[in-house]
Coordinates of C-alpha atoms in Angstrom, one line a residue:
X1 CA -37.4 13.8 -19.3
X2 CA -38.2 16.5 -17.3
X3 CA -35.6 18.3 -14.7
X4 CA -36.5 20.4 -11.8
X5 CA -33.8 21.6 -9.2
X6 CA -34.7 21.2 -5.7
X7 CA -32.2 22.3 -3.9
X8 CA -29.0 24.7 -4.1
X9 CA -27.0 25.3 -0.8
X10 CA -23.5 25.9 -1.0
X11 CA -21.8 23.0 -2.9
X12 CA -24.7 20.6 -2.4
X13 CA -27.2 20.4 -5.0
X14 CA -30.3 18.0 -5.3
X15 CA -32.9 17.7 -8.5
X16 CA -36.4 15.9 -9.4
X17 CA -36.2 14.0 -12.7
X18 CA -39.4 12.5 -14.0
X19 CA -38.6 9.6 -16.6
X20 CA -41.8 9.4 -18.9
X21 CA -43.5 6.4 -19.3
X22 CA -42.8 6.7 -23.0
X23 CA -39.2 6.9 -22.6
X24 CA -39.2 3.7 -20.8
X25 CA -41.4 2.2 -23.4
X26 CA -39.4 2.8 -25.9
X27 CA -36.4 1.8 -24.5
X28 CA -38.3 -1.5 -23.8
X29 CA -39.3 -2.1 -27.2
X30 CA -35.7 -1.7 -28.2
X31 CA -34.7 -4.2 -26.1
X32 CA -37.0 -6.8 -27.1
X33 CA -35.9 -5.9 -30.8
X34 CA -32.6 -7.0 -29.6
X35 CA -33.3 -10.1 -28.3
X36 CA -35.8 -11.3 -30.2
X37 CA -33.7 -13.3 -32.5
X38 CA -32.3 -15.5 -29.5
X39 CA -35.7 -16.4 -28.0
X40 CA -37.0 -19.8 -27.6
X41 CA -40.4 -21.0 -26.9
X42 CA -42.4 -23.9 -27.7
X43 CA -44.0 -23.8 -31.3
X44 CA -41.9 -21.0 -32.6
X45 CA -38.9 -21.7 -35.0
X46 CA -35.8 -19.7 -33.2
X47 CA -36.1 -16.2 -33.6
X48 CA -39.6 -16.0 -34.8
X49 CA -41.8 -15.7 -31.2
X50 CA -43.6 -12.5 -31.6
X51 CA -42.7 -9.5 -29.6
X52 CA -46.1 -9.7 -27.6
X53 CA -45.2 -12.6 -25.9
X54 CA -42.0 -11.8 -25.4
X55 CA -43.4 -8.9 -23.5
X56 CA -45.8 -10.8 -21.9
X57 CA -43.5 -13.4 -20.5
X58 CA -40.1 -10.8 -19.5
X59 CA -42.2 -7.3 -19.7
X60 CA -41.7 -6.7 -16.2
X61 CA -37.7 -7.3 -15.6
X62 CA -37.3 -5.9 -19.1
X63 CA -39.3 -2.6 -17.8
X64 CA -37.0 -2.6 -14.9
X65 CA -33.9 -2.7 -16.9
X66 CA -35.3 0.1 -19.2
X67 CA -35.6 2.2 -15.9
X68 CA -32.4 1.6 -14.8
X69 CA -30.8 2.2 -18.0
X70 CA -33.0 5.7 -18.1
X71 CA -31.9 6.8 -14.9
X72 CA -28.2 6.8 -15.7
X73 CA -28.8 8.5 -19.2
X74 CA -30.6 11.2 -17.2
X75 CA -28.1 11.4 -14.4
X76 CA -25.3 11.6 -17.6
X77 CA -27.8 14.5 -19.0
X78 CA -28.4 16.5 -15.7
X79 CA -24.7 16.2 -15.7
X80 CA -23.7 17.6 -19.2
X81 CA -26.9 20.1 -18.9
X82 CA -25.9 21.8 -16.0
X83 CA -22.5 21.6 -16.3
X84 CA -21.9 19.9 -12.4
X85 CA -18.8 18.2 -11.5
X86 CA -19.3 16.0 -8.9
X87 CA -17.4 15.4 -6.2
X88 CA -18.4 12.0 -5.0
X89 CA -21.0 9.5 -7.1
X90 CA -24.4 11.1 -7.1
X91 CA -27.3 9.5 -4.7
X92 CA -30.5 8.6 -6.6
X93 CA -33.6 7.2 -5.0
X94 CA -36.6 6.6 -6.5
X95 CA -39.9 8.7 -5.5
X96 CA -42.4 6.0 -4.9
X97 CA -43.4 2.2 -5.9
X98 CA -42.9 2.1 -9.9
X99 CA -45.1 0.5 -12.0
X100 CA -45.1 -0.4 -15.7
X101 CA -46.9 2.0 -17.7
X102 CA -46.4 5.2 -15.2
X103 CA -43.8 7.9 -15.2
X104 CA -41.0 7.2 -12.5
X105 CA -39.8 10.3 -10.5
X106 CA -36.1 10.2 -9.5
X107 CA -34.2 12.4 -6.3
X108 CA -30.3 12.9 -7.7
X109 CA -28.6 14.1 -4.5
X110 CA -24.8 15.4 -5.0
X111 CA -22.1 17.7 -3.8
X112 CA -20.6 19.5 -6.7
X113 CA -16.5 20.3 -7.1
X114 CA -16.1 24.2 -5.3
X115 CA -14.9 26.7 -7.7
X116 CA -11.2 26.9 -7.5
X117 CA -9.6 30.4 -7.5
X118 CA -6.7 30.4 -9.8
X119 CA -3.8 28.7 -7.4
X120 CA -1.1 31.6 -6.8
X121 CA 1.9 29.9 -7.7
X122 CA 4.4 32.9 -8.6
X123 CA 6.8 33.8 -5.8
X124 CA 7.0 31.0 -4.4
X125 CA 10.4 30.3 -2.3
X126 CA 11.9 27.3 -1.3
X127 CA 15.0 26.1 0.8
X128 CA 16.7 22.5 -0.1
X129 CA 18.3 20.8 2.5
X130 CA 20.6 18.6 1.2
X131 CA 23.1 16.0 2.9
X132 CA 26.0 14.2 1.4
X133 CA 26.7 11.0 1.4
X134 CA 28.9 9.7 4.3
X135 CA 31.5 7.6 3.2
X136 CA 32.4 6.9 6.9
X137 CA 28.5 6.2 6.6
X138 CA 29.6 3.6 3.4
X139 CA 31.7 2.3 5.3
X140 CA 29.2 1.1 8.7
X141 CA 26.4 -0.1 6.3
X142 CA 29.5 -2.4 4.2
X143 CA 30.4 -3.7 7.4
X144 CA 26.8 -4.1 8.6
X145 CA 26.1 -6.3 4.9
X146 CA 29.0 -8.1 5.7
X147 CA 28.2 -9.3 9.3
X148 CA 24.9 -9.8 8.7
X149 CA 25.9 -12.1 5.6
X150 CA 28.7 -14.2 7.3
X151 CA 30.3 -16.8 5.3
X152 CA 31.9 -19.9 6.7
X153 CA 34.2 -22.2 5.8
X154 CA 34.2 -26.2 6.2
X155 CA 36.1 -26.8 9.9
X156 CA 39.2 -29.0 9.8
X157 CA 38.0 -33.1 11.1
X158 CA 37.4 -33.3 14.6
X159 CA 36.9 -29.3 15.3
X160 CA 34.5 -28.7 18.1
X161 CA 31.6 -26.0 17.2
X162 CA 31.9 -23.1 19.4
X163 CA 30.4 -19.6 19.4
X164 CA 30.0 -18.0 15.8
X165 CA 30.5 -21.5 14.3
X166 CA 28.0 -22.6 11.9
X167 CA 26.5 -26.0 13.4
X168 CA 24.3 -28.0 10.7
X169 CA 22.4 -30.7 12.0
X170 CA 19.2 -33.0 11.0
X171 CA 16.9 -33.4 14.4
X172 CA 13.9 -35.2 15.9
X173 CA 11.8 -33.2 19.0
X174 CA 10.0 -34.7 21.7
X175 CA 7.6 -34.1 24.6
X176 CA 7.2 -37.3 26.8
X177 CA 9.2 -39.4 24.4
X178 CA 6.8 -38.7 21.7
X179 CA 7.7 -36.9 18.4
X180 CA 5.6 -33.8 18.2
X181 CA 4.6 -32.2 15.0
X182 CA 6.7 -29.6 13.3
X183 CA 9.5 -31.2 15.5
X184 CA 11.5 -32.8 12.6
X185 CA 14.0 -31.3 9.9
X186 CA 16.6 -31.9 8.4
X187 CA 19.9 -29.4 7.0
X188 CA 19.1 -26.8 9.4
X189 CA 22.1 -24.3 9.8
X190 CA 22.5 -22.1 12.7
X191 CA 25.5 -20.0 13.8
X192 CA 26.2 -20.6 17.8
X193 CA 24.7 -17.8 19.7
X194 CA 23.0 -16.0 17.3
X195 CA 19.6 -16.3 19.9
X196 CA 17.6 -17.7 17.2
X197 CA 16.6 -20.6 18.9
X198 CA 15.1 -21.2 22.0
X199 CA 16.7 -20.5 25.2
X200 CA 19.4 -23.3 26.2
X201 CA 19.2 -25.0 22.8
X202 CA 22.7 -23.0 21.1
X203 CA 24.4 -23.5 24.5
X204 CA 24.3 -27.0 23.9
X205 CA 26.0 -27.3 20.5
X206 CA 28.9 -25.9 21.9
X207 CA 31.7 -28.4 21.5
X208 CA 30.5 -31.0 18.9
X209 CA 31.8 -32.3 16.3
X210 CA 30.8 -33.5 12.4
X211 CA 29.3 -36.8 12.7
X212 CA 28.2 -36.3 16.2
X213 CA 24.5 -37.7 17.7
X214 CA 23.1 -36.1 20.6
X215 CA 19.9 -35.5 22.6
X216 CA 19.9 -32.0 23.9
X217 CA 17.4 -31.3 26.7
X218 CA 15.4 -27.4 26.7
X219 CA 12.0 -25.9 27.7
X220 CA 10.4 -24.4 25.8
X221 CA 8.9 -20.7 27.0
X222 CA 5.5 -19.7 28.4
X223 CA 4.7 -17.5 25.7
X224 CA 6.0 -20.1 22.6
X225 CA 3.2 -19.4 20.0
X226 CA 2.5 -23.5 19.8
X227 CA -0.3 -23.8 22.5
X228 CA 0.1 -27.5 23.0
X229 CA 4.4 -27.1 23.6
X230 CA 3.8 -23.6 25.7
X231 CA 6.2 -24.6 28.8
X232 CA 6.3 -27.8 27.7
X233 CA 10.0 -29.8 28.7
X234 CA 11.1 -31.8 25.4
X235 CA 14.3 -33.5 24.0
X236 CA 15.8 -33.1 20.7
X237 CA 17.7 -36.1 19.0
X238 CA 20.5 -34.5 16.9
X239 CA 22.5 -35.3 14.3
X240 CA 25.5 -32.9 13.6
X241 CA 25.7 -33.3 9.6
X242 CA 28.4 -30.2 9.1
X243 CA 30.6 -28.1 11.5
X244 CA 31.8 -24.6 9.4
X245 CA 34.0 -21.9 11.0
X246 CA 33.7 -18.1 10.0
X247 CA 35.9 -17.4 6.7
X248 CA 38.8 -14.7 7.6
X249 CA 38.9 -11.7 6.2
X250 CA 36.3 -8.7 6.3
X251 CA 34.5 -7.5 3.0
X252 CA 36.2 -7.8 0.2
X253 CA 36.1 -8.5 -3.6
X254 CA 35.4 -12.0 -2.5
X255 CA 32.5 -10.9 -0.8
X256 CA 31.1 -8.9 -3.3
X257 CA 31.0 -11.6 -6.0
X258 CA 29.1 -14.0 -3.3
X259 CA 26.2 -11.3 -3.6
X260 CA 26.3 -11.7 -7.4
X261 CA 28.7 -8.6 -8.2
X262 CA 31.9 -8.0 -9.9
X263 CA 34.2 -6.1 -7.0
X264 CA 33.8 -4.7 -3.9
X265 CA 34.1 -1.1 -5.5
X266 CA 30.4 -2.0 -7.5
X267 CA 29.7 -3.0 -3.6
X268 CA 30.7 0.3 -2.6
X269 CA 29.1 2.3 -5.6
X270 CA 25.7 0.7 -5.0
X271 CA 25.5 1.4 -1.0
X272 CA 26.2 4.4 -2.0
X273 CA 24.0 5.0 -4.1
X274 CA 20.7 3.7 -1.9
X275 CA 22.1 6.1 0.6
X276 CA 22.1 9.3 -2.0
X277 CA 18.7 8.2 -2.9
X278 CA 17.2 7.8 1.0
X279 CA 19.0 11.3 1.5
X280 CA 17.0 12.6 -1.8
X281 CA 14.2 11.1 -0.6
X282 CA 14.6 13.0 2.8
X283 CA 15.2 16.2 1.3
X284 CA 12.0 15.9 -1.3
X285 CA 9.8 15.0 2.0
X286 CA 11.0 18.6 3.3
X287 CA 10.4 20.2 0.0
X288 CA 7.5 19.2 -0.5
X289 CA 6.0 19.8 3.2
X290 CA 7.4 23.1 2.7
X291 CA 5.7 23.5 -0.7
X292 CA 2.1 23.0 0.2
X293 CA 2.5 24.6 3.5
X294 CA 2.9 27.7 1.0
X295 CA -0.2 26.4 -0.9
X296 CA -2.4 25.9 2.0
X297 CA -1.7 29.4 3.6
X298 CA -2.3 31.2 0.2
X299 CA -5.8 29.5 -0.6
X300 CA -9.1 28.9 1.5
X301 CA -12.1 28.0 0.0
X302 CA -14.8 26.2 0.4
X303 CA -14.6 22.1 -0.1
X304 CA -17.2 18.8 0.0
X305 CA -18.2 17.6 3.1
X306 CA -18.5 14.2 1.6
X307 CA -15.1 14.4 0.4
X308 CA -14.3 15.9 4.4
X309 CA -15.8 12.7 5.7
X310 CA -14.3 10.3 3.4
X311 CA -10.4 11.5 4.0
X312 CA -11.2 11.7 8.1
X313 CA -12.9 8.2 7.8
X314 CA -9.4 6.6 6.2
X315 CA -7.0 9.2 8.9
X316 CA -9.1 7.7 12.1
X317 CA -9.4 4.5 10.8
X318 CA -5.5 4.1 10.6
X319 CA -4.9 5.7 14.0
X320 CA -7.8 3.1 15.8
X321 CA -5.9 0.4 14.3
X322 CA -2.2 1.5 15.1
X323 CA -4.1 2.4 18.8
X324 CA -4.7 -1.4 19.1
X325 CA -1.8 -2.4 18.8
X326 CA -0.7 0.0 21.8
X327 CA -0.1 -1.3 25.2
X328 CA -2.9 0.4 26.6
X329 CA -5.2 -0.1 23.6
X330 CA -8.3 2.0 25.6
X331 CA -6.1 4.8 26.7
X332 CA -4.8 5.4 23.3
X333 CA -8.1 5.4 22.1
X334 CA -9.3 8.3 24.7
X335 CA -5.8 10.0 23.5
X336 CA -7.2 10.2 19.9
X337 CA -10.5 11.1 21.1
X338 CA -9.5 14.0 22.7
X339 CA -7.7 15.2 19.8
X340 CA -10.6 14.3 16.8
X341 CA -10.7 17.9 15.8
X342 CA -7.1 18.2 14.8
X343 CA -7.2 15.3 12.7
X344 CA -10.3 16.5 10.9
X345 CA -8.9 19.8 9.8
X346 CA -5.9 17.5 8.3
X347 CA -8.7 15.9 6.5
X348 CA -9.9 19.5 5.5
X349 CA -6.5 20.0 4.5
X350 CA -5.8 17.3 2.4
X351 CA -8.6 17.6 0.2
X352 CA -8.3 21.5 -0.3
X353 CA -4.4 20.7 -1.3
X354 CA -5.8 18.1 -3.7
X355 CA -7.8 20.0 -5.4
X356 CA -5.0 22.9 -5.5
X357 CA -2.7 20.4 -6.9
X358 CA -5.4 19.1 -9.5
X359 CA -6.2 22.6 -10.6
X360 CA -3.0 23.2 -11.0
X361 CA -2.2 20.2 -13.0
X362 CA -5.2 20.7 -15.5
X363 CA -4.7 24.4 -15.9
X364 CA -0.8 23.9 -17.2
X365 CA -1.5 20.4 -19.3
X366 CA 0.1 18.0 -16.9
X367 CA -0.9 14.9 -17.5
X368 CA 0.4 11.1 -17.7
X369 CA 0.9 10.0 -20.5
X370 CA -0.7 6.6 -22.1
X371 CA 3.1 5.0 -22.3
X372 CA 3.0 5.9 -18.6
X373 CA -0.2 5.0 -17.7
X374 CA 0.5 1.2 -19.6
X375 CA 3.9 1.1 -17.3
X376 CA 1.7 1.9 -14.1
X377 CA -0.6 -1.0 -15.0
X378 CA 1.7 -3.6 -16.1
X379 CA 3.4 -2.7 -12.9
X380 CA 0.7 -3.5 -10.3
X381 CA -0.6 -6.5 -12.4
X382 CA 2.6 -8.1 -10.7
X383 CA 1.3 -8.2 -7.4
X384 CA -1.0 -11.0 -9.5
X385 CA -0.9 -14.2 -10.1
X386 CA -0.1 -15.3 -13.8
X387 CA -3.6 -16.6 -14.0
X388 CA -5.3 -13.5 -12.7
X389 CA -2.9 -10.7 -14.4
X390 CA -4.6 -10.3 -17.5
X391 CA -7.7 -9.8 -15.5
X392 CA -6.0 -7.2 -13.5
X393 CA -5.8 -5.3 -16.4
X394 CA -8.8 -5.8 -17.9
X395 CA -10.2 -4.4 -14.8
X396 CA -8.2 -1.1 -14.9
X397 CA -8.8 -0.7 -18.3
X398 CA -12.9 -1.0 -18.0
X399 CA -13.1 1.2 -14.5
X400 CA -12.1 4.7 -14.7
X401 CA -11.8 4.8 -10.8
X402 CA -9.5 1.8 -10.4
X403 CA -7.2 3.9 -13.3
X404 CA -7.5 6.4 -11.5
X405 CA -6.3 5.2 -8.1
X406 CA -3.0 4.1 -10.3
X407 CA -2.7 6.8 -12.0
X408 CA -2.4 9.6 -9.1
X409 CA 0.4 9.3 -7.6
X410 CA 2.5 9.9 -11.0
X411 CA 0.4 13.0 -11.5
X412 CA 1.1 14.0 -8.1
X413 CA 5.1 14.0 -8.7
X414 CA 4.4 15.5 -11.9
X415 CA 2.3 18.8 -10.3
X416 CA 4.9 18.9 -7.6
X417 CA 7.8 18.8 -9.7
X418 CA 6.2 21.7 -11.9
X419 CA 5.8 23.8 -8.7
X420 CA 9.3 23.0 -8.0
X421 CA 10.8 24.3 -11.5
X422 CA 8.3 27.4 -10.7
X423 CA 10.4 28.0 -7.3
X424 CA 13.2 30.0 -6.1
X425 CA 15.2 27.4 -4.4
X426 CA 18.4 27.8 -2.3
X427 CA 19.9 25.6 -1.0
X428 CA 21.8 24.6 2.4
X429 CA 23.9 21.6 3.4
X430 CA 22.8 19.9 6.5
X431 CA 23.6 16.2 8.7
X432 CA 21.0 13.6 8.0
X433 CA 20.0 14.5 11.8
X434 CA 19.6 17.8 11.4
X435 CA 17.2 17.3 8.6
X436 CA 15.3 14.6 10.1
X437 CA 14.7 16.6 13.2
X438 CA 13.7 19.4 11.0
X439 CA 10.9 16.5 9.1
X440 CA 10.3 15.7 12.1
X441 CA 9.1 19.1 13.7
X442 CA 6.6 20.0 11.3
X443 CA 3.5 19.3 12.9
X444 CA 0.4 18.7 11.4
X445 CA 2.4 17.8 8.2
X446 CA 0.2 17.2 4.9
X447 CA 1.3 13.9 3.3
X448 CA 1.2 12.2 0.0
X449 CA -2.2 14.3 -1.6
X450 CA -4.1 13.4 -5.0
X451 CA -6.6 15.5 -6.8
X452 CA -9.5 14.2 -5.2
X453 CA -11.5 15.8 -7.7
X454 CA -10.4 13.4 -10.3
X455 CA -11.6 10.0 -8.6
X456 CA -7.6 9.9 -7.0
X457 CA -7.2 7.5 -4.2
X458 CA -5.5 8.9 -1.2
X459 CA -3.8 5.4 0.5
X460 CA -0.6 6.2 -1.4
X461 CA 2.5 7.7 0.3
X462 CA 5.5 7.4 -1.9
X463 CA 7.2 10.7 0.1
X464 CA 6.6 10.0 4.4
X465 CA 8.2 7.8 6.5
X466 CA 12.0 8.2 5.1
X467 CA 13.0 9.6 8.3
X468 CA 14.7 6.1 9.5
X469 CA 17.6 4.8 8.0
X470 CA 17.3 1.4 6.0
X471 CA 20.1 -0.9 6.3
X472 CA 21.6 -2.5 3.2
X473 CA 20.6 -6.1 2.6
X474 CA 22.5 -8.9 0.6
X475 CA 19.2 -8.7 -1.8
X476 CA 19.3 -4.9 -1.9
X477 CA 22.2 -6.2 -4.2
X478 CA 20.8 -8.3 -6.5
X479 CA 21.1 -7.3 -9.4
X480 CA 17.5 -6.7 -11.2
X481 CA 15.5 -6.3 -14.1
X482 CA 13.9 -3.5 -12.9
X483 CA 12.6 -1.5 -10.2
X484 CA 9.9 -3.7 -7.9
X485 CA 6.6 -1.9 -8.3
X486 CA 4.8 0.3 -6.0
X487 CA 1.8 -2.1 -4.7
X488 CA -1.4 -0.5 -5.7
X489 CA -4.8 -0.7 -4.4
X490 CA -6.7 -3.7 -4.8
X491 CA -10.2 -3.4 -7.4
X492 CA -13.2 -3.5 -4.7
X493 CA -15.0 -5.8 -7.3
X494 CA -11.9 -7.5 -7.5
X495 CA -11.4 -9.3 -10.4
X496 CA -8.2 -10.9 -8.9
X497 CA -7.0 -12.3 -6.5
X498 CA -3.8 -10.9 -4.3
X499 CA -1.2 -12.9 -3.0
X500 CA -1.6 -14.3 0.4
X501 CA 0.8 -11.8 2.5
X502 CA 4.1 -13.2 4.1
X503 CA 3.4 -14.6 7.7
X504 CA 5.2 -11.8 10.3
X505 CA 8.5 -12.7 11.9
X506 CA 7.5 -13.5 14.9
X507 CA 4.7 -16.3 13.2
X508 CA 7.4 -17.7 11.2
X509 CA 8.8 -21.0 11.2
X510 CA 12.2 -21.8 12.3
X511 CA 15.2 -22.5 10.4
X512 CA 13.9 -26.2 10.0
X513 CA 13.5 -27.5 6.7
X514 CA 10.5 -27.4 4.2
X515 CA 9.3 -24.7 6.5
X516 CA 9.0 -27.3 10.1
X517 CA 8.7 -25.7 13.0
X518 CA 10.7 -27.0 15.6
X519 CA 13.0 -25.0 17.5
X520 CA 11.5 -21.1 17.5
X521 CA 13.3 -17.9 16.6
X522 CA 13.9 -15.4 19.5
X523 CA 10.6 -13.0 19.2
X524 CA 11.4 -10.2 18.2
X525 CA 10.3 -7.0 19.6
X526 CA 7.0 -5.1 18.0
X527 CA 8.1 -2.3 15.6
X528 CA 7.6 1.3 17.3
X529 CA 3.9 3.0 16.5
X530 CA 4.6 6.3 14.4
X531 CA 4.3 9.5 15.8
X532 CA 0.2 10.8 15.5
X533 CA 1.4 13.3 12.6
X534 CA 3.0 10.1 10.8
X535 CA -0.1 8.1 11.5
X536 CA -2.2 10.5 9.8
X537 CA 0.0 10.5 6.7
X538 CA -1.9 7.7 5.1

C-alpha cells in the first residue's frame, strides 16, 4: 500500500491510499481458502469444488469484500504510521469505479485530536457552599409525605361521605343512554374533593352512604382528551361499594410502618438524608461550575470543528424542541435565533473542557476500573427486558463506542474529584436560596462534560438541574436493593429493545380499574421550560 498525504491544515488532515491489485488478490485467495471446505456444487463431493470456480462463480462479491477489508487495514495503518488520533471516524471515499484486477485509490479525510498543553492544575482555589439540613425543613416534607399518603379508616354504618372521605364505588358511563367505552370500572377510590375527576362529579358523592346506587349527571369539558366525549353530557350509574373517613392522628410510628419502615425516627432519618444528599448535590453543581470556569480561563487552544458541530447540533436541537413546546412556538424560535452565536461558543466550550478533563485523566492514571465498568453495564441492561438483557451486553461489550458512552460519566466524577483533592477549598455556610440563586447566576454555565476525545457521549447530566426541591414520596421510602440505575443511551444498532415509556399525566387513565378511562383527572399544568443556560446543559 502506498500513502501519500494530501492535505495538512490545522487539525484537518486528508491522504491518498492506493490498495494494489495484489493486495486485494491475495486477500481474495485467502478467502476462498477459507470457504472452500463449505461449498456445494453439483458434481463435486462437499468441500472438493476447485478454487477456479469458486472464483468464477463469487470472484466479484469476494473481490469486494477483499477491498473493504483492505481499506480498513490501511486506514488502521495510516493510523498507527502517522501516529493521528482522530477526533471523529475518518471519511473514505473511493477514487473512481473499481474493477477487479486494478489498483483501488482511496481519499481518508479526518480531523485529528489538537495538541493539549499540559492542563495547569496547581493553585487552583475553590469556595464550598454548604447548607445544613433543616429540620424545620424535615419537618414540612414529613408532613407533606403524610398528606399526600392519607390513610382512611372504614366509616361507622350509615355515615354519609363528605369532603376528605374516601368514596369507593363500581360505575357504568353513558352518553344518550348508551355505555361508552372506557366508561366502566369497578373498586375505584377517590377522596371527595381532591379535583381528580371531572368538574361536578366529586360534588355529587357528597352525602352517600355504603350500599348506596346512584346516577350522577356531569359534562364532560371541551378540551377532555376523548374526541368522541369532548363536551359531551353523560350519566354515571354508581354503586357506592365502601365509605372510609380519614384515620386521626398525623405522622407517626403508625405511619411509618404503612411505608414498610420500622418507626417514624427511620422516617425521619431517611428524609433527612435525601435532603443532605439534594443539598450535596447543590453544592457539587457550584463546585464544579466553579472548577472548570478556572479550567476554561487558564487554557485556549485550538479544537475540531467536527467535534464543534456535533456538540451545537445536540445544544440547538434540545432548545428547538423545548421551543415547541412554548406558547409562542415561532417567537421562541426567532429568540434562539438571535442568540445562535452564544450557544455555539458553549459548544466550543464544552468540547475544549472535555478534552482538558480527558488529558487530565490520562496524564494522572484515572481510569475505571473493569469491576466498575461491569457495574455500569449490568446497570443499564435493566432498562431491558429479560429477553433482550443479555444482548444489551453483548452489545457493549463488542462496540467500543457504546462502552464508552457508559463509561464517561464515571470518569468524569473521577477527573473532577481529583481536581477537587488538588484544590484549596474553603468553605462557607449558606441557605438553600442563597445557593441556588448563586447556581443560578452563572451564565453560560458548562454542564455535565466528557472527554470527547475518547468516543464519550455528551447526553449525560448527573450534576444540572438540582436547583428545585424534590418532595419526598411514599416510594422514596421503599426500602431497596439498590440504587435504580442511571438510564444510559440507547445502541444506534440497537440490539434491544427499550421499554415503551410511561404515558404522561395528563394522557393517563383515571382511577378506574384495569387501567378504564372513565371519569378524567384534573389536567395538570405543563412543567415550566428551563432557563436557555439550563436548556443548553444537555
Amino acid at each position: 500500500m502506498q500513502t501519500v498525504e494530501t492535505l495538512n491544515e490545522g487539525l484537518k488532515r486528508a491522504y491518498t491510499l492506493t490498495i494494489t491489485a495484489a493486495d486485494i488478490d491475495s486477500k481474495v485467495d485467502a478467502e476462498v481458502k477459507r470457504v472452500a471446505p463449505t461449498v456445494k456444487m453439483p458434481g463435486f463431493r462437499p468441500g472438493k469444488v476447485p478454487a477456479n470456480l469458486i472464483r468464477k462463480m463469487h470472484g466479484e462479491a469476494l473481490a469486494q469484500d477483499a477491498l473493504n477489508s483492505s481499506i480498513q487495514d490501511g486506514i488502521q495503518a495510516l493510523i498507527a504510521e502517522q501516529k493521528l488520533r482522530p477526533a471523529t471516524a475518518p471519511q473514505v471515499s473511493l477514487d473512481g469505479a473499481y474493477a477487479p484486477g486494478q489498483d483501488a485509490a482511496v481519499t481518508v479525510s479526518l480531523e485529528v485530536l489538537p495538541d493539549v498543553p499540559a492542563p495547569a492544575i496547581d493553585g487552583l482555589k475553590l469556595e464550598r457552599l454548604t447548607v445544613p439540613a433543616d429540620e424545620t425543613v424535615v419537618d414540612q416534607q414529613l408532613e407533606q409525605l403524610a398528606s399526600n399518603n392519607k390513610r382512611h379508616d372504614e366509616a361507622e354504618e350509615g355515615h354519609e361521605a363528605t369532603t376528605g372521605d374516601l368514596v369507593v364505588m363500581d360505575f357504568v358511563g353513558k352518553v344518550d343512554d348508551v355505555a361508552f367505552d372506557g366508561g366502566t370500572g369497578e373498586g375505584m377510590a377517590i377522596e371527595i374533593g381532591s379535583g381528580r375527576l371531572i368538574p361536578g362529579f366529586e360534588d355529587q358523592l357528597v352525602g352517600v352512604k355504603k350500599g348506596d346506587e346512584k346516577t350522577i349527571n356531569v359534562t364532560f369539558p371541551e378540551d377532555y382528551q376523548a374526541e368522541n366525549l369532548k363536551g359531551k353530557a353523560a350519566t354515571f350509574d354508581l354503586k357506592i361499594t365502601e365509605v372510609k373517613v380519614p384515620a386521626e392522628g398525623g405522622p407517626d410510628d403508625e405511619f411509618a410502618k404503612s411505608l414498610g419502615l420500622e418507626s417514624l425516627e427511620q422516617l425521619r432519618g431517611l428524609i433527612k438524608g435525601q435532603i443532605e444528599q439534594e443539598l450535596n448535590g447543590l453544592t457539587r453543581t457550584h463546585m464544579k461550575r466553579k472548577l472548570l470556569d478556572q479550567l476554561a480561563a487558564g487554557h485556549d487552544f485550538e479544537v475540531p470543528p467536527s467535534m464543534v458541530e456535533a456538540e451545537f447540533e445536540q445544544i440547538w436541537a434540545q432548545l428547538q424542541h423545548e421551543a415547541g413546546h412554548e406558547a409562542d412556538p415561532e417567537a421562541a424560535r426567532a429568540e434562539l435565533e438571535a442568540e445562535r452565536e452564544d450557544y455555539r461558543q458553549i459548544a466550543v466550550r464544552r468540547v475544549r473542557l472535555g478534552l482538558l478533563l480527558s488529558e487530565i485523566g490520562q496524564a494522572n492514571g484515572i481510569e475505571v476500573s473493569q469491576q466498575e465498568m461491569q457495574r455500569l453495564i449490568m446497570q443499564a441492561a435493566q432498562q431491558y427486558g429479560p429477553e433482550d438483557r443479555q444482548r444489551f451486553i453483548q452489545y457493549v461489550q463488542q462496540e467500543p463506542m457504546a462502552a464508552a458512552q457508559l463509561r464517561a460519566p464515571l470518569y468524569e466524577d473521577k477527573v473532577v474529584d481529583f481536581l477537587f483533592g488538588k484544590a484549596e477549598i474553603t468553605d462557607r455556610e449558606v441557605t438553600r436560596e442563597e445557593l441556588e440563586a448563586e447556581i443560578e447566576s452563572e451564565e453560560g454555565a458548562v454542564p455535565h462534560v466528557h472527554g470527547p476525545g475518547c468516543g464519550h457521549d455528551h447526553s449525560h447530566d448527573n450534576d444540572h438541574d438540582h436547583a428545585e426541591a424534590k418532595p419526598v414520596t411514599a416510594k422514596d421510602m421503599e426500602p431497596a436493593a439498590a440504587d435504580a440505575p442511571a438510564e444510559a443511551e440507547a445502541p444506534k444498532k440497537k440490539a434491544a429493545t427499550r421499554k415503551a415509556p410511561a404515558k404522561k399525566a395528563e394522557e393517563a387513565p383515571s382511577e378506574a380499574a384495569d387501567g378504564e378511562a372513565a371519569p378524567a383527572p384534573a389536567k395538570k399544568p405543563r412543567a415550566k421550560k428551563k432557563t436557555e443556560t439550563e436548556a443548553s446543559e444537555g
